[in-house]
């Protein structure tokens, strides 16, 4: 993954969109069997075992939470909010 340090806003947005596109391509290319494979989510306090599909949904929800926080901050500071780009 490229580093975004010192990147312009346009470069950063392009990088983030590219990362999301790569994730979408990866998930679309996974078989149902692969999506049901499990892993230990070591970052969580209780280290649950999740399927890859459950892990994807967790990450999506986590990103959505941070997006909501960013939107609130932008609006409080009087900035316009970028349009939503659904998957």
PDB file of N, CA, C and O in Angstrom, chain B, residues numbered from 101:
ATOM      1  N   UNK B 101       0.849  -1.177   0.000  1.00  0.00           N
ATOM      2  CA  UNK B 101       0.000   0.000   0.000  1.00  0.00           C
ATOM      3  C   UNK B 101       0.889   1.233   0.000  1.00  0.00           C
ATOM      4  O   UNK B 101       1.921   1.280   0.670  1.00  0.00           O
ATOM      5  N   UNK B 102       0.468   2.220  -0.761  1.00  0.00           N
ATOM      6  CA  UNK B 102       1.212   3.474  -0.838  1.00  0.00           C
ATOM      7  C   UNK B 102       1.025   4.283   0.435  1.00  0.00           C
ATOM      8  O   UNK B 102       0.025   4.137   1.137  1.00  0.00           O
ATOM      9  N   UNK B 103       1.991   5.132   0.721  1.00  0.00           N
ATOM     10  CA  UNK B 103       1.868   6.034   1.865  1.00  0.00           C
ATOM     11  C   UNK B 103       1.195   7.318   1.394  1.00  0.00           C
ATOM     12  O   UNK B 103       1.459   7.795   0.290  1.00  0.00           O
ATOM     13  N   UNK B 104       0.320   7.877   2.238  1.00  0.00           N
ATOM     14  CA  UNK B 104      -0.404   9.091   1.902  1.00  0.00           C
ATOM     15  C   UNK B 104       0.173  10.320   2.595  1.00  0.00           C
ATOM     16  O   UNK B 104      -0.395  11.407   2.489  1.00  0.00           O
ATOM     17  N   UNK B 105       1.284  10.167   3.298  1.00  0.00           N
ATOM     18  CA  UNK B 105       1.883  11.284   4.019  1.00  0.00           C
ATOM     19  C   UNK B 105       2.274  12.369   3.023  1.00  0.00           C
ATOM     20  O   UNK B 105       2.977  12.104   2.048  1.00  0.00           O
ATOM     21  N   UNK B 106       1.820  13.577   3.272  1.00  0.00           N
ATOM     22  CA  UNK B 106       2.141  14.698   2.408  1.00  0.00           C
ATOM     23  C   UNK B 106       1.346  14.733   1.111  1.00  0.00           C
ATOM     24  O   UNK B 106       1.585  15.591   0.262  1.00  0.00           O
ATOM     25  N   UNK B 107       0.414  13.818   0.951  1.00  0.00           N
ATOM     26  CA  UNK B 107      -0.379  13.774  -0.273  1.00  0.00           C
ATOM     27  C   UNK B 107      -1.391  14.911  -0.277  1.00  0.00           C
ATOM     28  O   UNK B 107      -1.854  15.361   0.771  1.00  0.00           O
ATOM     29  N   UNK B 108      -1.719  15.360  -1.474  1.00  0.00           N
ATOM     30  CA  UNK B 108      -2.778  16.371  -1.598  1.00  0.00           C
ATOM     31  C   UNK B 108      -4.118  15.693  -1.330  1.00  0.00           C
ATOM     32  O   UNK B 108      -4.204  14.465  -1.283  1.00  0.00           O
ATOM     33  N   UNK B 109      -5.144  16.489  -1.156  1.00  0.00           N
ATOM     34  CA  UNK B 109      -6.488  15.947  -0.934  1.00  0.00           C
ATOM     35  C   UNK B 109      -6.880  15.041  -2.093  1.00  0.00           C
ATOM     36  O   UNK B 109      -7.406  13.949  -1.876  1.00  0.00           O
ATOM     37  N   UNK B 110      -6.630  15.479  -3.304  1.00  0.00           N
ATOM     38  CA  UNK B 110      -7.001  14.704  -4.485  1.00  0.00           C
ATOM     39  C   UNK B 110      -6.242  13.372  -4.531  1.00  0.00           C
ATOM     40  O   UNK B 110      -6.818  12.339  -4.870  1.00  0.00           O
ATOM     41  N   UNK B 111      -4.946  13.402  -4.187  1.00  0.00           N
ATOM     42  CA  UNK B 111      -4.149  12.176  -4.173  1.00  0.00           C
ATOM     43  C   UNK B 111      -4.643  11.214  -3.092  1.00  0.00           C
ATOM     44  O   UNK B 111      -4.698  10.002  -3.300  1.00  0.00           O
ATOM     45  N   UNK B 112      -4.996  11.768  -1.946  1.00  0.00           N
ATOM     46  CA  UNK B 112      -5.472  10.942  -0.845  1.00  0.00           C
ATOM     47  C   UNK B 112      -6.804  10.286  -1.198  1.00  0.00           C
ATOM     48  O   UNK B 112      -6.994   9.094  -0.954  1.00  0.00           O
ATOM     49  N   UNK B 113      -7.721  11.053  -1.768  1.00  0.00           N
ATOM     50  CA  UNK B 113      -9.026  10.505  -2.171  1.00  0.00           C
ATOM     51  C   UNK B 113      -8.830   9.407  -3.219  1.00  0.00           C
ATOM     52  O   UNK B 113      -9.481   8.364  -3.158  1.00  0.00           O
ATOM     53  N   UNK B 114      -7.943   9.641  -4.169  1.00  0.00           N
ATOM     54  CA  UNK B 114      -7.657   8.642  -5.208  1.00  0.00           C
ATOM     55  C   UNK B 114      -7.101   7.363  -4.572  1.00  0.00           C
ATOM     56  O   UNK B 114      -7.496   6.263  -4.957  1.00  0.00           O
ATOM     57  N   UNK B 115      -6.194   7.498  -3.607  1.00  0.00           N
ATOM     58  CA  UNK B 115      -5.612   6.346  -2.925  1.00  0.00           C
ATOM     59  C   UNK B 115      -6.683   5.568  -2.168  1.00  0.00           C
ATOM     60  O   UNK B 115      -6.750   4.344  -2.283  1.00  0.00           O
ATOM     61  N   UNK B 116      -7.514   6.254  -1.402  1.00  0.00           N
ATOM     62  CA  UNK B 116      -8.558   5.582  -0.622  1.00  0.00           C
ATOM     63  C   UNK B 116      -9.535   4.863  -1.550  1.00  0.00           C
ATOM     64  O   UNK B 116      -9.903   3.718  -1.288  1.00  0.00           O
ATOM     65  N   UNK B 117      -9.959   5.519  -2.629  1.00  0.00           N
ATOM     66  CA  UNK B 117     -10.873   4.880  -3.575  1.00  0.00           C
ATOM     67  C   UNK B 117     -10.235   3.645  -4.200  1.00  0.00           C
ATOM     68  O   UNK B 117     -10.913   2.640  -4.415  1.00  0.00           O
ATOM     69  N   UNK B 118      -8.955   3.709  -4.490  1.00  0.00           N
ATOM     70  CA  UNK B 118      -8.236   2.574  -5.066  1.00  0.00           C
ATOM     71  C   UNK B 118      -8.202   1.405  -4.084  1.00  0.00           C
ATOM     72  O   UNK B 118      -8.385   0.254  -4.479  1.00  0.00           O
ATOM     73  N   UNK B 119      -7.972   1.698  -2.814  1.00  0.00           N
ATOM     74  CA  UNK B 119      -7.949   0.653  -1.789  1.00  0.00           C
ATOM     75  C   UNK B 119      -9.315  -0.021  -1.681  1.00  0.00           C
ATOM     76  O   UNK B 119      -9.397  -1.248  -1.628  1.00  0.00           O
ATOM     77  N   UNK B 120     -10.387   0.772  -1.649  1.00  0.00           N
ATOM     78  CA  UNK B 120     -11.727   0.197  -1.573  1.00  0.00           C
ATOM     79  C   UNK B 120     -12.035  -0.634  -2.818  1.00  0.00           C
ATOM     80  O   UNK B 120     -12.637  -1.703  -2.712  1.00  0.00           O
ATOM     81  N   UNK B 121     -11.632  -0.157  -3.990  1.00  0.00           N
ATOM     82  CA  UNK B 121     -11.844  -0.927  -5.218  1.00  0.00           C
ATOM     83  C   UNK B 121     -11.127  -2.270  -5.156  1.00  0.00           C
ATOM     84  O   UNK B 121     -11.671  -3.284  -5.594  1.00  0.00           O
ATOM     85  N   UNK B 122      -9.910  -2.285  -4.616  1.00  0.00           N
ATOM     86  CA  UNK B 122      -9.158  -3.538  -4.464  1.00  0.00           C
ATOM     87  C   UNK B 122      -9.869  -4.497  -3.516  1.00  0.00           C
ATOM     88  O   UNK B 122      -9.923  -5.700  -3.771  1.00  0.00           O
ATOM     89  N   UNK B 123     -10.411  -3.971  -2.431  1.00  0.00           N
ATOM     90  CA  UNK B 123     -11.133  -4.806  -1.471  1.00  0.00           C
ATOM     91  C   UNK B 123     -12.368  -5.412  -2.129  1.00  0.00           C
ATOM     92  O   UNK B 123     -12.634  -6.604  -1.976  1.00  0.00           O
ATOM     93  N   UNK B 124     -13.115  -4.600  -2.855  1.00  0.00           N
ATOM     94  CA  UNK B 124     -14.320  -5.079  -3.534  1.00  0.00           C
ATOM     95  C   UNK B 124     -13.958  -6.183  -4.532  1.00  0.00           C
ATOM     96  O   UNK B 124     -14.628  -7.214  -4.583  1.00  0.00           O
ATOM     97  N   UNK B 125     -12.914  -5.973  -5.315  1.00  0.00           N
ATOM     98  CA  UNK B 125     -12.478  -6.968  -6.292  1.00  0.00           C
ATOM     99  C   UNK B 125     -12.082  -8.271  -5.601  1.00  0.00           C
ATOM    100  O   UNK B 125     -12.411  -9.357  -6.078  1.00  0.00           O
ATOM    101  N   UNK B 126     -11.379  -8.161  -4.485  1.00  0.00           N
ATOM    102  CA  UNK B 126     -10.958  -9.350  -3.741  1.00  0.00           C
ATOM    103  C   UNK B 126     -12.161 -10.136  -3.241  1.00  0.00           C
ATOM    104  O   UNK B 126     -12.222 -11.354  -3.411  1.00  0.00           O
ATOM    105  N   UNK B 127     -13.118  -9.447  -2.624  1.00  0.00           N
ATOM    106  CA  UNK B 127     -14.296 -10.122  -2.069  1.00  0.00           C
ATOM    107  C   UNK B 127     -15.142 -10.740  -3.178  1.00  0.00           C
ATOM    108  O   UNK B 127     -15.625 -11.864  -3.036  1.00  0.00           O
ATOM    109  N   UNK B 128     -15.323 -10.020  -4.272  1.00  0.00           N
ATOM    110  CA  UNK B 128     -16.110 -10.560  -5.380  1.00  0.00           C
ATOM    111  C   UNK B 128     -15.471 -11.809  -5.973  1.00  0.00           C
ATOM    112  O   UNK B 128     -16.173 -12.670  -6.504  1.00  0.00           O
ATOM    113  N   UNK B 129     -14.149 -11.916  -5.889  1.00  0.00           N
ATOM    114  CA  UNK B 129     -13.447 -13.070  -6.427  1.00  0.00           C
ATOM    115  C   UNK B 129     -13.385 -14.264  -5.489  1.00  0.00           C
ATOM    116  O   UNK B 129     -12.879 -15.321  -5.865  1.00  0.00           O
ATOM    117  N   UNK B 130     -13.893 -14.108  -4.272  1.00  0.00           N
ATOM    118  CA  UNK B 130     -13.836 -15.195  -3.288  1.00  0.00           C
ATOM    119  C   UNK B 130     -15.017 -16.142  -3.469  1.00  0.00           C
ATOM    120  O   UNK B 130     -16.137 -15.710  -3.740  1.00  0.00           O
ATOM    121  N   UNK B 131     -14.753 -17.430  -3.315  1.00  0.00           N
ATOM    122  CA  UNK B 131     -15.820 -18.432  -3.383  1.00  0.00           C
ATOM    123  C   UNK B 131     -16.616 -18.407  -2.078  1.00  0.00           C
ATOM    124  O   UNK B 131     -16.162 -17.874  -1.066  1.00  0.00           O
ATOM    125  N   UNK B 132     -17.805 -18.990  -2.124  1.00  0.00           N
ATOM    126  CA  UNK B 132     -18.613 -19.085  -0.903  1.00  0.00           C
ATOM    127  C   UNK B 132     -17.857 -19.872   0.169  1.00  0.00           C
ATOM    128  O   UNK B 132     -17.908 -19.532   1.351  1.00  0.00           O
ATOM    129  N   UNK B 133     -17.163 -20.913  -0.251  1.00  0.00           N
ATOM    130  CA  UNK B 133     -16.391 -21.722   0.692  1.00  0.00           C
ATOM    131  C   UNK B 133     -15.296 -20.882   1.355  1.00  0.00           C
ATOM    132  O   UNK B 133     -15.084 -20.973   2.564  1.00  0.00           O
ATOM    133  N   UNK B 134     -14.607 -20.069   0.561  1.00  0.00           N
ATOM    134  CA  UNK B 134     -13.546 -19.227   1.103  1.00  0.00           C
ATOM    135  C   UNK B 134     -14.109 -18.195   2.062  1.00  0.00           C
ATOM    136  O   UNK B 134     -13.497 -17.916   3.093  1.00  0.00           O
ATOM    137  N   UNK B 135     -15.272 -17.617   1.743  1.00  0.00           N
ATOM    138  CA  UNK B 135     -15.888 -16.625   2.625  1.00  0.00           C
ATOM    139  C   UNK B 135     -16.289 -17.228   3.970  1.00  0.00           C
ATOM    140  O   UNK B 135     -16.395 -16.509   4.964  1.00  0.00           O
ATOM    141  N   UNK B 136     -16.515 -18.547   4.008  1.00  0.00           N
ATOM    142  CA  UNK B 136     -16.911 -19.205   5.254  1.00  0.00           C
ATOM    143  C   UNK B 136     -15.721 -19.722   6.051  1.00  0.00           C
ATOM    144  O   UNK B 136     -15.894 -20.228   7.160  1.00  0.00           O
ATOM    145  N   UNK B 137     -14.513 -19.601   5.499  1.00  0.00           N
ATOM    146  CA  UNK B 137     -13.316 -19.980   6.250  1.00  0.00           C
ATOM    147  C   UNK B 137     -13.203 -19.063   7.467  1.00  0.00           C
ATOM    148  O   UNK B 137     -13.606 -17.901   7.410  1.00  0.00           O
ATOM    149  N   UNK B 138     -12.660 -19.579   8.556  1.00  0.00           N
ATOM    150  CA  UNK B 138     -12.609 -18.794   9.794  1.00  0.00           C
ATOM    151  C   UNK B 138     -11.190 -18.339  10.124  1.00  0.00           C
ATOM    152  O   UNK B 138     -10.199 -18.884   9.637  1.00  0.00           O
ATOM    153  N   UNK B 139     -11.142 -17.321  10.967  1.00  0.00           N
ATOM    154  CA  UNK B 139      -9.876 -16.802  11.480  1.00  0.00           C
ATOM    155  C   UNK B 139     -10.136 -16.259  12.878  1.00  0.00           C
ATOM    156  O   UNK B 139     -11.279 -15.969  13.233  1.00  0.00           O
ATOM    157  N   UNK B 140      -9.092 -16.124  13.660  1.00  0.00           N
ATOM    158  CA  UNK B 140      -9.214 -15.558  15.003  1.00  0.00           C
ATOM    159  C   UNK B 140      -8.988 -14.063  14.894  1.00  0.00           C
ATOM    160  O   UNK B 140      -7.955 -13.616  14.394  1.00  0.00           O
ATOM    161  N   UNK B 141      -9.952 -13.295  15.360  1.00  0.00           N
ATOM    162  CA  UNK B 141      -9.872 -11.833  15.321  1.00  0.00           C
ATOM    163  C   UNK B 141      -9.072 -11.382  16.538  1.00  0.00           C
ATOM    164  O   UNK B 141      -9.636 -11.030  17.574  1.00  0.00           O
ATOM    165  N   UNK B 142      -7.754 -11.399  16.395  1.00  0.00           N
ATOM    166  CA  UNK B 142      -6.841 -11.189  17.520  1.00  0.00           C
ATOM    167  C   UNK B 142      -6.885  -9.782  18.102  1.00  0.00           C
ATOM    168  O   UNK B 142      -6.436  -9.578  19.230  1.00  0.00           O
ATOM    169  N   UNK B 143      -7.416  -8.800  17.365  1.00  0.00           N
ATOM    170  CA  UNK B 143      -7.466  -7.420  17.864  1.00  0.00           C
ATOM    171  C   UNK B 143      -8.565  -7.229  18.909  1.00  0.00           C
ATOM    172  O   UNK B 143      -8.503  -6.298  19.711  1.00  0.00           O
ATOM    173  N   UNK B 144      -9.554  -8.094  18.902  1.00  0.00           N
ATOM    174  CA  UNK B 144     -10.670  -7.963  19.840  1.00  0.00           C
ATOM    175  C   UNK B 144     -10.275  -8.536  21.202  1.00  0.00           C
ATOM    176  O   UNK B 144      -9.506  -9.495  21.274  1.00  0.00           O
ATOM    177  N   UNK B 145     -10.793  -7.955  22.268  1.00  0.00           N
ATOM    178  CA  UNK B 145     -10.423  -8.408  23.614  1.00  0.00           C
ATOM    179  C   UNK B 145     -10.664  -9.897  23.847  1.00  0.00           C
ATOM    180  O   UNK B 145      -9.837 -10.563  24.470  1.00  0.00           O
ATOM    181  N   UNK B 146     -11.780 -10.426  23.358  1.00  0.00           N
ATOM    182  CA  UNK B 146     -12.091 -11.843  23.602  1.00  0.00           C
ATOM    183  C   UNK B 146     -11.627 -12.745  22.463  1.00  0.00           C
ATOM    184  O   UNK B 146     -11.873 -13.951  22.495  1.00  0.00           O
ATOM    185  N   UNK B 147     -10.957 -12.178  21.451  1.00  0.00           N
ATOM    186  CA  UNK B 147     -10.383 -12.912  20.321  1.00  0.00           C
ATOM    187  C   UNK B 147     -11.360 -13.922  19.717  1.00  0.00           C
ATOM    188  O   UNK B 147     -11.069 -15.118  19.690  1.00  0.00           O
ATOM    189  N   UNK B 148     -12.529 -13.449  19.225  1.00  0.00           N
ATOM    190  CA  UNK B 148     -13.510 -14.384  18.671  1.00  0.00           C
ATOM    191  C   UNK B 148     -13.041 -14.988  17.345  1.00  0.00           C
ATOM    192  O   UNK B 148     -12.193 -14.428  16.649  1.00  0.00           O
ATOM    193  N   UNK B 149     -13.608 -16.125  17.026  1.00  0.00           N
ATOM    194  CA  UNK B 149     -13.366 -16.740  15.724  1.00  0.00           C
ATOM    195  C   UNK B 149     -14.488 -16.279  14.795  1.00  0.00           C
ATOM    196  O   UNK B 149     -15.666 -16.453  15.106  1.00  0.00           O
ATOM    197  N   UNK B 150     -14.126 -15.700  13.671  1.00  0.00           N
ATOM    198  CA  UNK B 150     -15.091 -15.179  12.711  1.00  0.00           C
ATOM    199  C   UNK B 150     -14.881 -15.833  11.361  1.00  0.00           C
ATOM    200  O   UNK B 150     -13.787 -16.309  11.054  1.00  0.00           O
ATOM    201  N   UNK B 151     -15.936 -15.857  10.551  1.00  0.00           N
ATOM    202  CA  UNK B 151     -15.743 -16.229   9.156  1.00  0.00           C
ATOM    203  C   UNK B 151     -15.181 -15.001   8.439  1.00  0.00           C
ATOM    204  O   UNK B 151     -15.288 -13.883   8.945  1.00  0.00           O
ATOM    205  N   UNK B 152     -14.592 -15.203   7.282  1.00  0.00           N
ATOM    206  CA  UNK B 152     -14.094 -14.059   6.523  1.00  0.00           C
ATOM    207  C   UNK B 152     -15.242 -13.124   6.165  1.00  0.00           C
ATOM    208  O   UNK B 152     -15.063 -11.907   6.123  1.00  0.00           O
ATOM    209  N   UNK B 153     -16.411 -13.684   5.907  1.00  0.00           N
ATOM    210  CA  UNK B 153     -17.578 -12.854   5.597  1.00  0.00           C
ATOM    211  C   UNK B 153     -17.956 -11.989   6.800  1.00  0.00           C
ATOM    212  O   UNK B 153     -18.243 -10.803   6.643  1.00  0.00           O
ATOM    213  N   UNK B 154     -17.958 -12.571   7.992  1.00  0.00           N
ATOM    214  CA  UNK B 154     -18.248 -11.800   9.201  1.00  0.00           C
ATOM    215  C   UNK B 154     -17.188 -10.729   9.425  1.00  0.00           C
ATOM    216  O   UNK B 154     -17.509  -9.619   9.849  1.00  0.00           O
ATOM    217  N   UNK B 155     -15.927 -11.051   9.143  1.00  0.00           N
ATOM    218  CA  UNK B 155     -14.847 -10.076   9.266  1.00  0.00           C
ATOM    219  C   UNK B 155     -15.050  -8.907   8.327  1.00  0.00           C
ATOM    220  O   UNK B 155     -14.846  -7.753   8.705  1.00  0.00           O
ATOM    221  N   UNK B 156     -15.455  -9.208   7.092  1.00  0.00           N
ATOM    222  CA  UNK B 156     -15.740  -8.140   6.125  1.00  0.00           C
ATOM    223  C   UNK B 156     -16.853  -7.235   6.644  1.00  0.00           C
ATOM    224  O   UNK B 156     -16.742  -6.011   6.568  1.00  0.00           O
ATOM    225  N   UNK B 157     -17.917  -7.821   7.167  1.00  0.00           N
ATOM    226  CA  UNK B 157     -19.032  -7.002   7.678  1.00  0.00           C
ATOM    227  C   UNK B 157     -18.585  -6.154   8.873  1.00  0.00           C
ATOM    228  O   UNK B 157     -19.014  -5.008   9.007  1.00  0.00           O
ATOM    229  N   UNK B 158     -17.736  -6.700   9.734  1.00  0.00           N
ATOM    230  CA  UNK B 158     -17.218  -5.927  10.859  1.00  0.00           C
ATOM    231  C   UNK B 158     -16.427  -4.724  10.352  1.00  0.00           C
ATOM    232  O   UNK B 158     -16.624  -3.602  10.821  1.00  0.00           O
ATOM    233  N   UNK B 159     -15.531  -4.963   9.392  1.00  0.00           N
ATOM    234  CA  UNK B 159     -14.718  -3.868   8.850  1.00  0.00           C
ATOM    235  C   UNK B 159     -15.600  -2.804   8.189  1.00  0.00           C
ATOM    236  O   UNK B 159     -15.374  -1.607   8.365  1.00  0.00           O
ATOM    237  N   UNK B 160     -16.606  -3.249   7.429  1.00  0.00           N
ATOM    238  CA  UNK B 160     -17.522  -2.303   6.778  1.00  0.00           C
ATOM    239  C   UNK B 160     -18.237  -1.445   7.823  1.00  0.00           C
ATOM    240  O   UNK B 160     -18.346  -0.229   7.664  1.00  0.00           O
ATOM    241  N   UNK B 161     -18.722  -2.078   8.889  1.00  0.00           N
ATOM    242  CA  UNK B 161     -19.407  -1.325   9.940  1.00  0.00           C
ATOM    243  C   UNK B 161     -18.453  -0.359  10.645  1.00  0.00           C
ATOM    244  O   UNK B 161     -18.839   0.756  10.994  1.00  0.00           O
ATOM    245  N   UNK B 162     -17.220  -0.788  10.849  1.00  0.00           N
ATOM    246  CA  UNK B 162     -16.217   0.065  11.494  1.00  0.00           C
ATOM    247  C   UNK B 162     -15.921   1.301  10.637  1.00  0.00           C
ATOM    248  O   UNK B 162     -15.838   2.417  11.151  1.00  0.00           O
ATOM    249  N   UNK B 163     -15.766   1.093   9.348  1.00  0.00           N
ATOM    250  CA  UNK B 163     -15.512   2.205   8.429  1.00  0.00           C
ATOM    251  C   UNK B 163     -16.710   3.158   8.411  1.00  0.00           C
ATOM    252  O   UNK B 163     -16.545   4.377   8.397  1.00  0.00           O
ATOM    253  N   UNK B 164     -17.916   2.587   8.410  1.00  0.00           N
ATOM    254  CA  UNK B 164     -19.131   3.406   8.415  1.00  0.00           C
ATOM    255  C   UNK B 164     -19.193   4.269   9.665  1.00  0.00           C
ATOM    256  O   UNK B 164     -19.589   5.433   9.594  1.00  0.00           O
ATOM    257  N   UNK B 165     -18.807   3.715  10.806  1.00  0.00           N
ATOM    258  CA  UNK B 165     -18.788   4.466  12.062  1.00  0.00           C
ATOM    259  C   UNK B 165     -17.847   5.667  11.951  1.00  0.00           C
ATOM    260  O   UNK B 165     -18.208   6.784  12.322  1.00  0.00           O
ATOM    261  N   UNK B 166     -16.646   5.429  11.441  1.00  0.00           N
ATOM    262  CA  UNK B 166     -15.684   6.528  11.302  1.00  0.00           C
ATOM    263  C   UNK B 166     -16.148   7.557  10.274  1.00  0.00           C
ATOM    264  O   UNK B 166     -15.904   8.752  10.444  1.00  0.00           O
ATOM    265  N   UNK B 167     -16.810   7.111   9.215  1.00  0.00           N
ATOM    266  CA  UNK B 167     -17.330   8.048   8.215  1.00  0.00           C
ATOM    267  C   UNK B 167     -18.383   8.968   8.855  1.00  0.00           C
ATOM    268  O   UNK B 167     -18.413  10.173   8.604  1.00  0.00           O
ATOM    269  N   UNK B 168     -19.231   8.373   9.677  1.00  0.00           N
ATOM    270  CA  UNK B 168     -20.243   9.178  10.376  1.00  0.00           C
ATOM    271  C   UNK B 168     -19.604  10.218  11.282  1.00  0.00           C
ATOM    272  O   UNK B 168     -20.062  11.359  11.346  1.00  0.00           O
ATOM    273  N   UNK B 169     -18.549   9.826  11.979  1.00  0.00           N
ATOM    274  CA  UNK B 169     -17.846  10.778  12.835  1.00  0.00           C
ATOM    275  C   UNK B 169     -17.226  11.902  12.003  1.00  0.00           C
ATOM    276  O   UNK B 169     -17.296  13.071  12.383  1.00  0.00           O
ATOM    277  N   UNK B 170     -16.626  11.548  10.878  1.00  0.00           N
ATOM    278  CA  UNK B 170     -15.999  12.553  10.014  1.00  0.00           C
ATOM    279  C   UNK B 170     -17.040  13.516   9.450  1.00  0.00           C
ATOM    280  O   UNK B 170     -16.789  14.717   9.357  1.00  0.00           O
ATOM    281  N   UNK B 171     -18.203  12.996   9.074  1.00  0.00           N
ATOM    282  CA  UNK B 171     -19.270  13.855   8.548  1.00  0.00           C
ATOM    283  C   UNK B 171     -19.712  14.857   9.609  1.00  0.00           C
ATOM    284  O   UNK B 171     -19.900  16.038   9.316  1.00  0.00           O
ATOM    285  N   UNK B 172     -19.878  14.380  10.846  1.00  0.00           N
ATOM    286  CA  UNK B 172     -20.294  15.280  11.929  1.00  0.00           C
ATOM    287  C   UNK B 172     -19.262  16.390  12.131  1.00  0.00           C
ATOM    288  O   UNK B 172     -19.628  17.556  12.279  1.00  0.00           O
ATOM    289  N   UNK B 173     -17.985  16.037  12.139  1.00  0.00           N
ATOM    290  CA  UNK B 173     -16.925  17.031  12.324  1.00  0.00           C
ATOM    291  C   UNK B 173     -16.915  18.035  11.178  1.00  0.00           C
ATOM    292  O   UNK B 173     -16.806  19.238  11.411  1.00  0.00           O
ATOM    293  N   UNK B 174     -17.029  17.553   9.945  1.00  0.00           N
ATOM    294  CA  UNK B 174     -17.055  18.461   8.792  1.00  0.00           C
ATOM    295  C   UNK B 174     -18.221  19.438   8.879  1.00  0.00           C
ATOM    296  O   UNK B 174     -18.057  20.633   8.636  1.00  0.00           O
ATOM    297  N   UNK B 175     -19.394  18.928   9.225  1.00  0.00           N
ATOM    298  CA  UNK B 175     -20.581  19.802   9.311  1.00  0.00           C
ATOM    299  C   UNK B 175     -20.438  20.822  10.435  1.00  0.00           C
ATOM    300  O   UNK B 175     -20.804  21.984  10.262  1.00  0.00           O
ATOM    301  N   UNK B 176     -19.916  20.410  11.574  1.00  0.00           N
ATOM    302  CA  UNK B 176     -19.712  21.330  12.691  1.00  0.00           C
ATOM    303  C   UNK B 176     -18.775  22.459  12.285  1.00  0.00           C
ATOM    304  O   UNK B 176     -18.962  23.606  12.690  1.00  0.00           O
ATOM    305  N   UNK B 177     -17.771  22.129  11.488  1.00  0.00           N
ATOM    306  CA  UNK B 177     -16.794  23.126  11.049  1.00  0.00           C
ATOM    307  C   UNK B 177     -17.258  23.915   9.826  1.00  0.00           C
ATOM    308  O   UNK B 177     -16.519  24.747   9.298  1.00  0.00           O
ATOM    309  N   UNK B 178     -18.506  23.645   9.372  1.00  0.00           N
ATOM    310  CA  UNK B 178     -19.078  24.411   8.268  1.00  0.00           C
ATOM    311  C   UNK B 178     -18.650  23.966   6.877  1.00  0.00           C
ATOM    312  O   UNK B 178     -18.838  24.704   5.910  1.00  0.00           O
ATOM    313  N   UNK B 179     -18.075  22.765   6.761  1.00  0.00           N
ATOM    314  CA  UNK B 179     -17.641  22.261   5.459  1.00  0.00           C
ATOM    315  C   UNK B 179     -18.760  21.464   4.798  1.00  0.00           C
ATOM    316  O   UNK B 179     -19.647  20.940   5.472  1.00  0.00           O
ATOM    317  N   UNK B 180     -18.706  21.380   3.474  1.00  0.00           N
ATOM    318  CA  UNK B 180     -19.662  20.527   2.772  1.00  0.00           C
ATOM    319  C   UNK B 180     -19.203  19.075   2.927  1.00  0.00           C
ATOM    320  O   UNK B 180     -18.020  18.793   3.117  1.00  0.00           O
ATOM    321  N   UNK B 181     -20.159  18.181   2.840  1.00  0.00           N
ATOM    322  CA  UNK B 181     -19.874  16.766   3.027  1.00  0.00           C
ATOM    323  C   UNK B 181     -19.816  16.095   1.659  1.00  0.00           C
ATOM    324  O   UNK B 181     -20.705  16.296   0.832  1.00  0.00           O
ATOM    325  N   UNK B 182     -18.770  15.295   1.414  1.00  0.00           N
ATOM    326  CA  UNK B 182     -18.686  14.611   0.127  1.00  0.00           C
ATOM    327  C   UNK B 182     -19.849  13.635  -0.055  1.00  0.00           C
ATOM    328  O   UNK B 182     -20.393  13.112   0.918  1.00  0.00           O
ATOM    329  N   UNK B 183     -20.214  13.402  -1.301  1.00  0.00           N
ATOM    330  CA  UNK B 183     -21.308  12.475  -1.566  1.00  0.00           C
ATOM    331  C   UNK B 183     -20.901  11.057  -1.209  1.00  0.00           C
ATOM    332  O   UNK B 183     -19.717  10.718  -1.212  1.00  0.00           O
ATOM    333  N   UNK B 184     -21.869  10.253  -0.907  1.00  0.00           N
ATOM    334  CA  UNK B 184     -21.635   8.868  -0.506  1.00  0.00           C
ATOM    335  C   UNK B 184     -21.373   8.020  -1.747  1.00  0.00           C
ATOM    336  O   UNK B 184     -22.068   8.141  -2.756  1.00  0.00           O
ATOM    337  N   UNK B 185     -20.373   7.175  -1.658  1.00  0.00           N
ATOM    338  CA  UNK B 185     -20.024   6.261  -2.748  1.00  0.00           C
ATOM    339  C   UNK B 185     -20.313   4.839  -2.291  1.00  0.00           C
ATOM    340  O   UNK B 185     -19.457   4.207  -1.672  1.00  0.00           O
ATOM    341  N   UNK B 186     -21.511   4.321  -2.586  1.00  0.00           N
ATOM    342  CA  UNK B 186     -21.829   2.970  -2.112  1.00  0.00           C
ATOM    343  C   UNK B 186     -21.003   1.916  -2.813  1.00  0.00           C
ATOM    344  O   UNK B 186     -20.505   2.119  -3.920  1.00  0.00           O
ATOM    345  N   UNK B 187     -20.870   0.787  -2.144  1.00  0.00           N
ATOM    346  CA  UNK B 187     -20.130  -0.337  -2.720  1.00  0.00           C
ATOM    347  C   UNK B 187     -20.904  -0.952  -3.851  1.00  0.00           C
ATOM    348  O   UNK B 187     -20.443  -1.915  -4.464  1.00  0.00           O
TER     349      UNK B 187
END
